[in-house]
Tab-separated table of N, CA, C and O in Angstrom:
chain	number	residue	atom	x	y	z
A	1	MET	N	-87.207	-41.864	-54.626
A	1	MET	CA	-86.934	-40.148	-55.230
A	1	MET	C	-88.233	-39.789	-56.341
A	1	MET	O	-88.296	-38.692	-56.663
A	2	SER	N	-88.169	-40.770	-56.954
A	2	SER	CA	-89.492	-39.790	-58.137
A	2	SER	C	-90.912	-39.495	-57.826
A	2	SER	O	-91.621	-39.193	-58.538
A	3	TYR	N	-91.165	-40.522	-56.621
A	3	TYR	CA	-92.637	-40.001	-56.415
A	3	TYR	C	-92.251	-38.853	-55.335
A	3	TYR	O	-93.232	-38.069	-55.650
A	4	THR	N	-91.566	-38.514	-54.566
A	4	THR	CA	-91.109	-37.009	-54.267
A	4	THR	C	-91.044	-36.218	-55.575
A	4	THR	O	-91.395	-34.923	-55.261
A	5	LEU	N	-90.747	-35.793	-56.274
A	5	LEU	CA	-90.359	-35.462	-57.853
A	5	LEU	C	-91.948	-34.989	-58.036
A	5	LEU	O	-91.946	-33.972	-58.804
A	6	MET	N	-92.343	-35.828	-58.223
A	6	MET	CA	-93.522	-35.894	-58.926
A	6	MET	C	-94.973	-35.256	-58.069
A	6	MET	O	-95.598	-34.261	-58.441
A	7	GLY	N	-94.836	-35.288	-56.502
A	7	GLY	CA	-95.251	-34.523	-55.365
A	7	GLY	C	-95.084	-33.252	-55.759
A	7	GLY	O	-95.622	-32.535	-55.378
A	8	THR	N	-93.777	-32.861	-55.754
A	8	THR	CA	-93.040	-31.432	-55.652
A	8	THR	C	-93.871	-30.924	-57.052
A	8	THR	O	-93.996	-29.664	-56.679
A	9	ALA	N	-93.524	-31.832	-58.107
A	9	ALA	CA	-94.239	-30.735	-59.317
A	9	ALA	C	-95.713	-30.262	-59.350
A	9	ALA	O	-96.370	-29.632	-59.563
A	10	ASN	N	-96.449	-31.668	-58.509
A	10	ASN	CA	-98.032	-31.299	-58.304
A	10	ASN	C	-97.831	-29.806	-57.538
A	10	ASN	O	-99.179	-29.074	-57.627
A	11	TYR	N	-97.494	-30.201	-56.651
A	11	TYR	CA	-97.398	-28.737	-55.781
A	11	TYR	C	-97.064	-27.947	-56.053
A	11	TYR	O	-97.658	-26.413	-55.863
A	12	ARG	N	-96.126	-27.646	-56.813
A	12	ARG	CA	-95.340	-26.416	-57.796
A	12	ARG	C	-96.720	-25.702	-58.334
A	12	ARG	O	-97.058	-24.614	-58.700
A	13	VAL	N	-97.496	-26.763	-59.162
A	13	VAL	CA	-98.399	-26.091	-59.920
A	13	VAL	C	-99.674	-26.017	-59.324
A	13	VAL	O	-100.039	-24.690	-59.743
A	14	SER	N	-99.831	-26.419	-58.279
A	14	SER	CA	-101.246	-25.995	-57.271
A	14	SER	C	-100.882	-24.622	-56.800
A	14	SER	O	-101.749	-24.241	-56.433
A	15	MET	N	-99.606	-24.617	-56.397
A	15	MET	CA	-99.169	-23.132	-55.675
A	15	MET	C	-99.363	-22.215	-56.891
A	15	MET	O	-99.691	-20.791	-56.354
A	16	LYS	N	-98.987	-22.005	-58.236
A	16	LYS	CA	-98.915	-21.029	-58.959
A	16	LYS	C	-100.616	-20.867	-59.457
A	16	LYS	O	-101.009	-19.451	-59.339
A	17	LYS	N	-101.003	-21.597	-59.753
A	17	LYS	CA	-102.326	-21.669	-60.598
A	17	LYS	C	-103.370	-23.227	-60.317
A	17	LYS	O	-102.349	-24.399	-60.020
A	18	THR	N	-104.926	-23.025	-60.457
A	18	THR	CA	-105.269	-23.812	-59.452
A	18	THR	C	-105.489	-25.253	-61.144
A	18	THR	O	-105.949	-24.866	-61.348
A	19	PRO	N	-105.019	-26.358	-60.573
A	19	PRO	CA	-104.994	-27.252	-61.989
A	19	PRO	C	-106.415	-27.805	-61.749
A	19	PRO	O	-107.289	-27.922	-61.012
A	20	THR	N	-106.364	-27.673	-63.338
A	20	THR	CA	-107.863	-28.199	-64.071
A	20	THR	C	-108.318	-29.591	-63.002
A	20	THR	O	-107.367	-30.724	-62.900
A	21	ARG	N	-109.505	-30.229	-63.565
A	21	ARG	CA	-109.861	-31.331	-62.878
A	21	ARG	C	-109.014	-32.470	-63.691
A	21	ARG	O	-108.886	-33.434	-63.485
A	22	SER	N	-109.240	-32.224	-64.922
A	22	SER	CA	-108.628	-33.367	-66.217
A	22	SER	C	-106.773	-33.214	-65.425
A	22	SER	O	-106.437	-34.566	-65.394
A	23	GLU	N	-106.421	-32.330	-64.937
A	23	GLU	CA	-104.773	-32.209	-64.787
A	23	GLU	C	-104.947	-33.470	-63.782
A	23	GLU	O	-103.976	-34.092	-63.174
A	24	ASN	N	-105.881	-32.930	-62.746
A	24	ASN	CA	-106.145	-33.515	-61.525
A	24	ASN	C	-106.187	-35.484	-61.879
A	24	ASN	O	-105.193	-36.449	-61.223
A	25	ILE	N	-106.848	-35.614	-62.354
A	25	ILE	CA	-107.874	-36.987	-62.930
A	25	ILE	C	-106.018	-37.439	-63.240
A	25	ILE	O	-105.582	-38.715	-63.163
A	26	LEU	N	-105.260	-37.029	-64.244
A	26	LEU	CA	-104.191	-37.519	-65.309
A	26	LEU	C	-103.110	-38.030	-63.646
A	26	LEU	O	-102.273	-38.770	-63.731
A	27	TYR	N	-102.680	-36.926	-63.385
A	27	TYR	CA	-101.965	-36.903	-61.822
A	27	TYR	C	-102.458	-38.046	-60.815
A	27	TYR	O	-101.281	-38.899	-60.679
A	28	GLU	N	-103.763	-38.380	-60.872
A	28	GLU	CA	-103.972	-39.537	-59.652
A	28	GLU	C	-103.842	-40.697	-60.413
A	28	GLU	O	-103.384	-41.853	-60.188
A	29	VAL	N	-104.244	-40.730	-61.869
A	29	VAL	CA	-103.816	-42.230	-62.798
A	29	VAL	C	-102.572	-42.351	-62.848
A	29	VAL	O	-102.593	-43.819	-62.541
A	30	GLY	N	-101.714	-41.424	-63.303
A	30	GLY	CA	-100.363	-41.933	-63.249
A	30	GLY	C	-99.640	-42.143	-61.774
A	30	GLY	O	-99.055	-43.291	-61.606
A	31	LEU	N	-100.318	-42.024	-60.912
A	31	LEU	CA	-99.648	-42.229	-59.238
A	31	LEU	C	-100.313	-43.382	-58.854
A	31	LEU	O	-100.011	-44.246	-58.216
A	32	GLY	N	-101.313	-43.641	-59.212
A	32	GLY	CA	-102.454	-44.661	-58.787
A	32	GLY	C	-102.547	-45.802	-59.587
A	32	GLY	O	-102.534	-47.169	-58.552
A	33	GLU	N	-102.446	-46.030	-60.589
A	33	GLU	CA	-102.488	-46.986	-61.363
A	33	GLU	C	-100.864	-47.605	-61.653
A	33	GLU	O	-101.256	-49.443	-61.613
A	34	PHE	N	-100.068	-47.520	-61.436
A	34	PHE	CA	-98.881	-47.999	-61.497
A	34	PHE	C	-98.468	-48.983	-60.316
A	34	PHE	O	-98.056	-50.416	-61.223
A	35	PRO	N	-98.714	-48.915	-59.110
A	35	PRO	CA	-98.206	-50.239	-58.519
A	35	PRO	C	-99.334	-51.400	-58.445
A	35	PRO	O	-99.255	-52.297	-58.067
A	36	LEU	N	-100.440	-50.997	-59.071
A	36	LEU	CA	-101.841	-52.184	-59.237
A	36	LEU	C	-101.470	-52.898	-60.192
A	36	LEU	O	-102.200	-53.723	-60.794
A	37	VAL	N	-100.561	-52.352	-61.485
A	37	VAL	CA	-100.336	-53.111	-62.463
A	37	VAL	C	-99.762	-54.722	-62.087
A	37	VAL	O	-99.855	-55.925	-62.987
A	38	PHE	N	-98.584	-54.592	-61.045
A	38	PHE	CA	-97.672	-56.114	-60.946
A	38	PHE	C	-98.550	-56.712	-60.457
A	38	PHE	O	-98.104	-57.940	-60.966
A	39	PRO	N	-99.607	-57.337	-58.986
A	39	PRO	CA	-100.127	-58.239	-59.147
A	39	PRO	C	-101.039	-59.202	-60.160
A	39	PRO	O	-100.972	-59.797	-60.354
A	40	LEU	N	-101.431	-58.021	-61.023
A	40	LEU	CA	-102.111	-58.336	-62.166
A	40	LEU	C	-101.270	-59.439	-63.003
A	40	LEU	O	-101.356	-60.618	-63.567
A	41	LEU	N	-99.949	-58.703	-63.109
A	41	LEU	CA	-98.725	-59.574	-64.421
A	41	LEU	C	-98.331	-60.860	-63.532
A	41	LEU	O	-98.570	-61.954	-64.046
A	42	GLN	N	-98.552	-60.943	-61.695
A	42	GLN	CA	-97.653	-61.980	-61.134
A	42	GLN	C	-98.855	-63.158	-61.046
A	42	GLN	O	-98.840	-64.259	-61.125
A	43	ARG	N	-100.366	-62.341	-61.582
A	43	ARG	CA	-101.506	-63.518	-61.799
A	43	ARG	C	-101.889	-64.007	-63.010
A	43	ARG	O	-102.672	-64.844	-63.390
A	44	GLY	N	-101.012	-63.565	-64.069
A	44	GLY	CA	-101.327	-63.869	-65.390
A	44	GLY	C	-102.301	-63.347	-65.974
A	44	GLY	O	-102.252	-63.795	-66.923
A	45	LEU	N	-102.917	-62.457	-65.287
A	45	LEU	CA	-103.645	-61.350	-66.326
A	45	LEU	C	-103.258	-60.545	-66.949
A	45	LEU	O	-103.229	-59.457	-66.934
A	46	ARG	N	-102.326	-60.982	-68.189
A	46	ARG	CA	-102.043	-59.981	-68.777
A	46	ARG	C	-102.530	-58.894	-69.671
A	46	ARG	O	-101.906	-57.727	-70.003
A	47	GLY	N	-103.733	-58.830	-70.126
A	47	GLY	CA	-104.384	-58.736	-70.793
A	47	GLY	C	-105.298	-56.872	-70.147
A	47	GLY	O	-104.865	-56.329	-70.240
A	48	THR	N	-105.143	-57.708	-69.121
A	48	THR	CA	-105.844	-56.885	-67.947
A	48	THR	C	-104.676	-55.557	-67.530
A	48	THR	O	-104.794	-53.941	-67.632
A	49	ALA	N	-103.543	-56.262	-66.934
A	49	ALA	CA	-102.457	-55.624	-67.067
A	49	ALA	C	-101.787	-54.608	-68.251
A	49	ALA	O	-101.589	-53.249	-67.909
A	50	PHE	N	-102.163	-55.409	-69.562
A	50	PHE	CA	-101.642	-54.608	-70.479
A	50	PHE	C	-102.596	-53.366	-70.844
A	50	PHE	O	-101.760	-52.164	-71.136
A	51	ALA	N	-103.621	-52.731	-70.639
A	51	ALA	CA	-104.452	-52.113	-70.315
A	51	ALA	C	-104.539	-51.000	-69.705
A	51	ALA	O	-104.455	-49.897	-70.259
A	52	LYS	N	-103.827	-51.302	-68.418
A	52	LYS	CA	-103.564	-50.669	-66.980
A	52	LYS	C	-102.178	-49.598	-67.525
A	52	LYS	O	-102.242	-48.682	-67.580
A	53	ILE	N	-101.298	-50.534	-68.156
A	53	ILE	CA	-99.778	-50.096	-68.574
A	53	ILE	C	-100.368	-49.046	-69.556
A	53	ILE	O	-99.901	-48.094	-69.609
A	54	GLY	N	-100.937	-49.221	-70.252
A	54	GLY	CA	-101.427	-48.236	-71.355
A	54	GLY	C	-102.097	-46.925	-71.130
A	54	GLY	O	-101.244	-46.083	-71.034
A	55	LEU	N	-102.480	-47.229	-70.030
A	55	LEU	CA	-103.544	-46.153	-69.619
A	55	LEU	C	-102.500	-45.178	-68.520
A	55	LEU	O	-102.225	-44.018	-68.732
A	56	PHE	N	-101.799	-45.573	-67.564
A	56	PHE	CA	-100.715	-45.122	-66.869
A	56	PHE	C	-99.491	-44.171	-67.978
A	56	PHE	O	-99.090	-43.425	-67.716
A	57	LEU	N	-98.967	-45.402	-68.913
A	57	LEU	CA	-98.022	-44.751	-69.500
A	57	LEU	C	-98.331	-43.286	-70.445
A	57	LEU	O	-97.803	-42.829	-71.564
A	58	ALA	N	-99.665	-43.561	-70.868
A	58	ALA	CA	-100.380	-42.130	-71.522
A	58	ALA	C	-100.449	-41.173	-70.162
A	58	ALA	O	-100.561	-39.926	-70.868
A	59	ALA	N	-101.092	-41.423	-69.470
A	59	ALA	CA	-101.180	-40.267	-68.273
A	59	ALA	C	-99.868	-39.672	-67.750
A	59	ALA	O	-100.348	-38.654	-67.754
A	60	ILE	N	-99.032	-40.399	-67.687
A	60	ILE	CA	-97.674	-39.806	-66.945
A	60	ILE	C	-97.410	-39.031	-68.113
A	60	ILE	O	-96.667	-37.555	-67.676
A	61	PRO	N	-96.855	-38.825	-69.506
A	61	PRO	CA	-96.407	-38.371	-70.226
A	61	PRO	C	-97.285	-36.634	-70.478
A	61	PRO	O	-96.709	-35.740	-70.506
A	62	LEU	N	-98.420	-36.803	-70.196
A	62	LEU	CA	-99.702	-36.015	-70.848
A	62	LEU	C	-99.779	-35.214	-69.424
A	62	LEU	O	-99.866	-33.891	-70.070
A	63	THR	N	-99.639	-35.504	-68.509
A	63	THR	CA	-99.306	-34.788	-67.121
A	63	THR	C	-97.718	-33.721	-67.112
A	63	THR	O	-97.734	-32.764	-66.757
A	64	THR	N	-96.905	-34.632	-67.720
A	64	THR	CA	-95.958	-33.691	-67.711
A	64	THR	C	-96.232	-32.831	-68.767
A	64	THR	O	-95.356	-31.482	-68.146
A	65	TYR	N	-96.121	-33.196	-69.754
A	65	TYR	CA	-96.654	-32.013	-70.713
A	65	TYR	C	-97.649	-30.585	-70.306
A	65	TYR	O	-97.159	-29.226	-70.191
A	66	ARG	N	-98.732	-31.098	-69.343
A	66	ARG	CA	-99.611	-30.185	-69.106
A	66	ARG	C	-98.734	-29.107	-67.786
A	66	ARG	O	-99.028	-28.066	-67.625
A	67	TYR	N	-98.207	-30.070	-66.879
A	67	TYR	CA	-97.379	-29.351	-66.115
A	67	TYR	C	-96.362	-28.386	-66.396
A	67	TYR	O	-96.279	-27.544	-66.100
A	68	TYR	N	-95.715	-28.880	-67.429
A	68	TYR	CA	-94.431	-27.815	-68.017
A	68	TYR	C	-94.954	-26.618	-68.484
A	68	TYR	O	-94.253	-25.807	-68.504
A	69	TRP	N	-96.305	-26.556	-69.343
A	69	TRP	CA	-97.227	-25.156	-69.487
A	69	TRP	C	-97.423	-24.528	-68.777
A	69	TRP	O	-97.785	-23.143	-68.707
A	70	LYS	N	-97.279	-24.829	-67.146
A	70	LYS	CA	-98.371	-23.914	-65.988
A	70	LYS	C	-96.971	-23.965	-65.439
A	70	LYS	O	-97.129	-22.613	-64.821
A	71	ASP	N	-95.519	-24.440	-65.058
A	71	ASP	CA	-94.312	-24.350	-64.289
A	71	ASP	C	-93.293	-24.861	-65.103
A	71	ASP	O	-93.231	-25.948	-65.278
A	72	LYS	N	-92.411	-23.791	-65.677
A	72	LYS	CA	-91.446	-24.638	-66.537
A	72	LYS	C	-90.242	-25.781	-65.759
A	72	LYS	O	-89.458	-26.575	-66.258
A	73	ALA	N	-90.533	-25.720	-64.392
A	73	ALA	CA	-89.355	-26.474	-63.198
A	73	ALA	C	-90.614	-27.919	-63.199
A	73	ALA	O	-89.843	-28.970	-63.093
A	74	ALA	N	-91.627	-27.702	-63.011
A	74	ALA	CA	-92.764	-28.506	-62.730
A	74	ALA	C	-92.462	-30.162	-63.607
A	74	ALA	O	-92.477	-31.165	-63.349
A	75	GLY	N	-92.557	-29.854	-65.298
A	75	GLY	CA	-92.971	-30.581	-66.274
A	75	GLY	C	-91.454	-31.055	-65.981
A	75	GLY	O	-91.523	-32.292	-65.808
A	76	PRO	N	-89.962	-30.896	-66.103
A	76	PRO	CA	-89.208	-31.739	-66.019
A	76	PRO	C	-88.786	-32.336	-64.494
A	76	PRO	O	-88.187	-33.496	-64.333
A	77	MET	N	-89.170	-31.943	-63.453
A	77	MET	CA	-89.129	-32.790	-62.236
A	77	MET	C	-90.445	-34.315	-62.549
A	77	MET	O	-89.854	-35.290	-61.612
A	78	MET	N	-91.347	-34.263	-63.654
A	78	MET	CA	-91.943	-35.376	-63.666
A	78	MET	C	-91.428	-36.519	-64.519
A	78	MET	O	-91.150	-37.538	-64.625
A	79	ILE	N	-89.798	-36.301	-65.162
A	79	ILE	CA	-89.256	-36.774	-66.213
A	79	ILE	C	-88.824	-38.132	-65.597
A	79	ILE	O	-88.887	-39.242	-66.056
A	80	PRO	N	-88.228	-38.122	-64.208
A	80	PRO	CA	-88.030	-39.562	-63.771
A	80	PRO	C	-88.826	-40.348	-63.476
A	80	PRO	O	-88.776	-41.501	-63.547
A	81	PHE	N	-89.923	-39.914	-63.343
A	81	PHE	CA	-90.750	-40.913	-63.106
A	81	PHE	C	-91.392	-41.484	-64.402
A	81	PHE	O	-91.559	-42.514	-64.451
A	82	VAL	N	-91.278	-40.520	-65.505
A	82	VAL	CA	-91.255	-41.279	-66.755
A	82	VAL	C	-90.743	-42.123	-67.598
A	82	VAL	O	-90.789	-43.566	-67.764
A	83	LEU	N	-89.946	-42.154	-66.745
A	83	LEU	CA	-88.198	-42.867	-67.282
A	83	LEU	C	-88.872	-44.521	-66.253
A	83	LEU	O	-88.510	-45.339	-66.886
A	84	ARG	N	-88.810	-44.174	-64.955
A	84	ARG	CA	-89.024	-45.006	-64.249
A	84	ARG	C	-89.771	-46.163	-64.175
A	84	ARG	O	-89.853	-47.556	-64.360
A	85	ALA	N	-91.166	-45.748	-65.032
A	85	ALA	CA	-92.617	-46.398	-65.165
A	85	ALA	C	-92.232	-46.891	-66.628
A	85	ALA	O	-92.058	-48.378	-66.478
A	86	ASP	N	-91.182	-46.502	-67.470
A	86	ASP	CA	-90.973	-47.616	-68.730
A	86	ASP	C	-89.902	-48.618	-68.180
A	86	ASP	O	-90.580	-49.259	-68.928
A	87	TYR	N	-89.183	-48.123	-67.662
A	87	TYR	CA	-87.896	-49.051	-67.376
A	87	TYR	C	-88.843	-50.212	-66.856
A	87	TYR	O	-88.434	-51.642	-67.172
A	88	ILE	N	-89.402	-50.328	-65.843
A	88	ILE	CA	-89.886	-51.120	-65.038
A	88	ILE	C	-90.849	-51.812	-65.469
A	88	ILE	O	-91.273	-53.092	-65.851
A	89	THR	N	-91.699	-51.088	-66.651
A	89	THR	CA	-92.740	-52.124	-67.230
A	89	THR	C	-91.917	-52.793	-68.224
A	89	THR	O	-92.053	-54.202	-68.516
A	90	ARG	N	-91.052	-52.300	-69.006
A	90	ARG	CA	-90.120	-52.915	-70.089
A	90	ARG	C	-90.064	-54.410	-69.147
A	90	ARG	O	-89.168	-55.551	-69.396
A	91	GLN	N	-89.189	-54.347	-67.883
A	91	GLN	CA	-88.241	-55.415	-67.095
A	91	GLN	C	-89.726	-56.408	-66.647
A	91	GLN	O	-89.547	-57.705	-66.810
A	92	ARG	N	-91.120	-56.067	-66.673
A	92	ARG	CA	-92.012	-57.177	-65.866
A	92	ARG	C	-92.112	-57.886	-66.874
A	92	ARG	O	-92.751	-58.875	-67.144
A	93	ASN	N	-92.185	-57.234	-68.172
A	93	ASN	CA	-92.809	-58.183	-69.460
A	93	ASN	C	-91.795	-58.674	-70.218
A	93	ASN	O	-92.387	-59.718	-71.288
A	94	LYS	N	-90.590	-59.039	-70.103
A	94	LYS	CA	-90.029	-60.139	-70.646
A	94	LYS	C	-90.017	-61.309	-70.245
A	94	LYS	O	-90.571	-61.778	-68.952
């Protein structure tokens, strides 16, 4: 569900105004880095995983903020993904 809302938010922003290169990079980092963290945690590479977690946990709220200013409905659509990412990383790091 959160991936669907994230994709819909990206679609809404790209249909209203052309997203800048930095917004596209933030979106791709937030979407692409998230699944890559868990194999690192399973292999015991906590330092590398921590760096990736920091990267995507910074990218997702930044994307949410930038999308909110382009489309008032797109910003709140990103919030479930922010909460899901935060919850899952807290569960994995216990």
